[in-house]
Amino acid sequence: MNSAKSSAAGPGANLTALRGHNAALVLGLLRDAGDGGVSRLELAAHTGLTPQAVSKITARLRADGLAAEAGHRASTGGKPRTVLRLVPGARRAIGLHLDRDELTAVLVDLAGAPLGLRTVPFDFGAGAKEAVAVAGGEVEALLAEAGGGRDGLLGAGVAAPGPLDHGSGVLRRVTGFPRWDGFPLRDALAERLGLPVVLDKDTNAAALGLTVGGARQRAAGSFPAGAFAYLHLGTGLGAGLVLGGTVHRGARTGAGEFGHQVIQLDGPPCGCGNHGCLEALCLAAVADGDPARAARLLGVGAANLVRLLDIDRVLLGGRVVLAAPEPYARGVAETLAADAARSGGRTVPVEVVGRGGRAVVEGAAQLVLAPLFAVG
């Protein structure tokens, strides 16, 4: 086997063509280490890169203002090791969540910490021109409130209802809003904002943000690796899927339309055109003030995912869940446990994702940041 190809098979590779990838691996470890920092020898051990390669990468990161010394750590022999840390304020990113009835904008630093947040009423059905204008105005207001202008601003990540094409940045026939079908939202917002823009489904954005947060928790030993589903119940119902540590979008970025699995053939009509969709049934239960029934329905859909994808955990979010987290967590967990007992399978843990309802918008910002840290 060619030695160059062999070296590329590991987590890090000392090849000029992969310099950006290796720098992203190092930058990700600096971020996950937090204020305590990490030494060059530790970076080499975790990435599989040589100490010389790590020294060159960290020198470039320091020159770019992305990394700085964080003191020294005692060594088992020789002089103390210099510890490096991420400089969170070196760059910033914007996250936008275009929900059906409100728009939220957040400004975050490199570590994902919010620097400013705005939420305003928003009518997704008003049309493209109005949506782009409102989004542009909120970004301008957010930057004005936070100060610093556009210094270090990398771009904007936008989370919107699906279905949509993540690769081309084009919306598809959004449930209840067919007039958006074919609209190039990413390019329209990029022109309005004067910034690079990344567009993804709201549930995928949240799942990405949770993946980043999970990496930090895994470094501390409190968040096991594996596959999970993030189920978002708000103005609609969808799922973000993380398989093999990355967000699963599918070949045409259509994965995660969780709410439109038909579970009652003669059920009520859904905005997607079918009858008996999980989303229509769940939202009807919510409208009836019956969270227990909505939770059981959500649990049925979650059980289907567990059986289909063999996922490790189910995470719940969205404004409906966050308004009454206990009955939803209990109802979904009980439904999953009963299904596991019938099938002889394992019981999958269920957790509610709090984060003040910001999981989607902060995940949207990660659409811009994640590639810098070899996450995606």
PDB file of C-alpha atoms in Angstrom, residues 92 94-96 103-107 115-120 132-150 153 192-193 195:
ATOM      1  CA  ARG A  92     -17.784  35.172  15.650  1.00  0.00           C
ATOM      2  CA  ILE A  94     -24.447  34.321  13.504  1.00  0.00           C
ATOM      3  CA  GLY A  95     -27.233  31.792  13.894  1.00  0.00           C
ATOM      4  CA  LEU A  96     -30.745  32.404  12.540  1.00  0.00           C
ATOM      5  CA  LEU A 103     -37.409  34.565  14.151  1.00  0.00           C
ATOM      6  CA  THR A 104     -34.489  34.196  16.552  1.00  0.00           C
ATOM      7  CA  ALA A 105     -30.986  35.498  15.902  1.00  0.00           C
ATOM      8  CA  VAL A 106     -27.898  34.796  17.993  1.00  0.00           C
ATOM      9  CA  LEU A 107     -24.293  35.956  17.825  1.00  0.00           C
ATOM     10  CA  LEU A 115     -22.812  37.187  22.783  1.00  0.00           C
ATOM     11  CA  GLY A 116     -26.264  38.509  21.887  1.00  0.00           C
ATOM     12  CA  LEU A 117     -29.767  37.212  21.222  1.00  0.00           C
ATOM     13  CA  ARG A 118     -32.911  38.638  19.599  1.00  0.00           C
ATOM     14  CA  THR A 119     -36.354  37.108  19.049  1.00  0.00           C
ATOM     15  CA  VAL A 120     -39.166  38.793  17.114  1.00  0.00           C
ATOM     16  CA  VAL A 132     -35.295  38.069   3.891  1.00  0.00           C
ATOM     17  CA  ALA A 133     -35.937  41.691   4.890  1.00  0.00           C
ATOM     18  CA  VAL A 134     -36.811  40.764   8.485  1.00  0.00           C
ATOM     19  CA  ALA A 135     -33.789  38.476   8.782  1.00  0.00           C
ATOM     20  CA  GLY A 136     -31.486  41.164   7.446  1.00  0.00           C
ATOM     21  CA  GLY A 137     -32.851  43.765   9.837  1.00  0.00           C
ATOM     22  CA  GLU A 138     -32.463  41.465  12.840  1.00  0.00           C
ATOM     23  CA  VAL A 139     -28.861  40.664  11.985  1.00  0.00           C
ATOM     24  CA  GLU A 140     -28.044  44.344  11.695  1.00  0.00           C
ATOM     25  CA  ALA A 141     -29.733  45.068  15.029  1.00  0.00           C
ATOM     26  CA  LEU A 142     -27.950  42.154  16.684  1.00  0.00           C
ATOM     27  CA  LEU A 143     -24.531  43.329  15.528  1.00  0.00           C
ATOM     28  CA  ALA A 144     -25.284  46.883  16.613  1.00  0.00           C
ATOM     29  CA  GLU A 145     -26.281  45.707  20.105  1.00  0.00           C
ATOM     30  CA  ALA A 146     -23.243  43.458  20.502  1.00  0.00           C
ATOM     31  CA  GLY A 147     -20.719  45.983  19.221  1.00  0.00           C
ATOM     32  CA  GLY A 148     -17.607  45.189  17.251  1.00  0.00           C
ATOM     33  CA  GLY A 149     -19.234  45.575  13.859  1.00  0.00           C
ATOM     34  CA  ARG A 150     -18.313  42.797  11.473  1.00  0.00           C
ATOM     35  CA  LEU A 153     -17.505  37.626  11.554  1.00  0.00           C
ATOM     36  CA  ARG A 192     -28.907  40.628   1.802  1.00  0.00           C
ATOM     37  CA  LEU A 193     -26.445  40.073   4.650  1.00  0.00           C
ATOM     38  CA  LEU A 195     -21.959  37.269   4.401  1.00  0.00           C
TER      39      LEU A 195
END
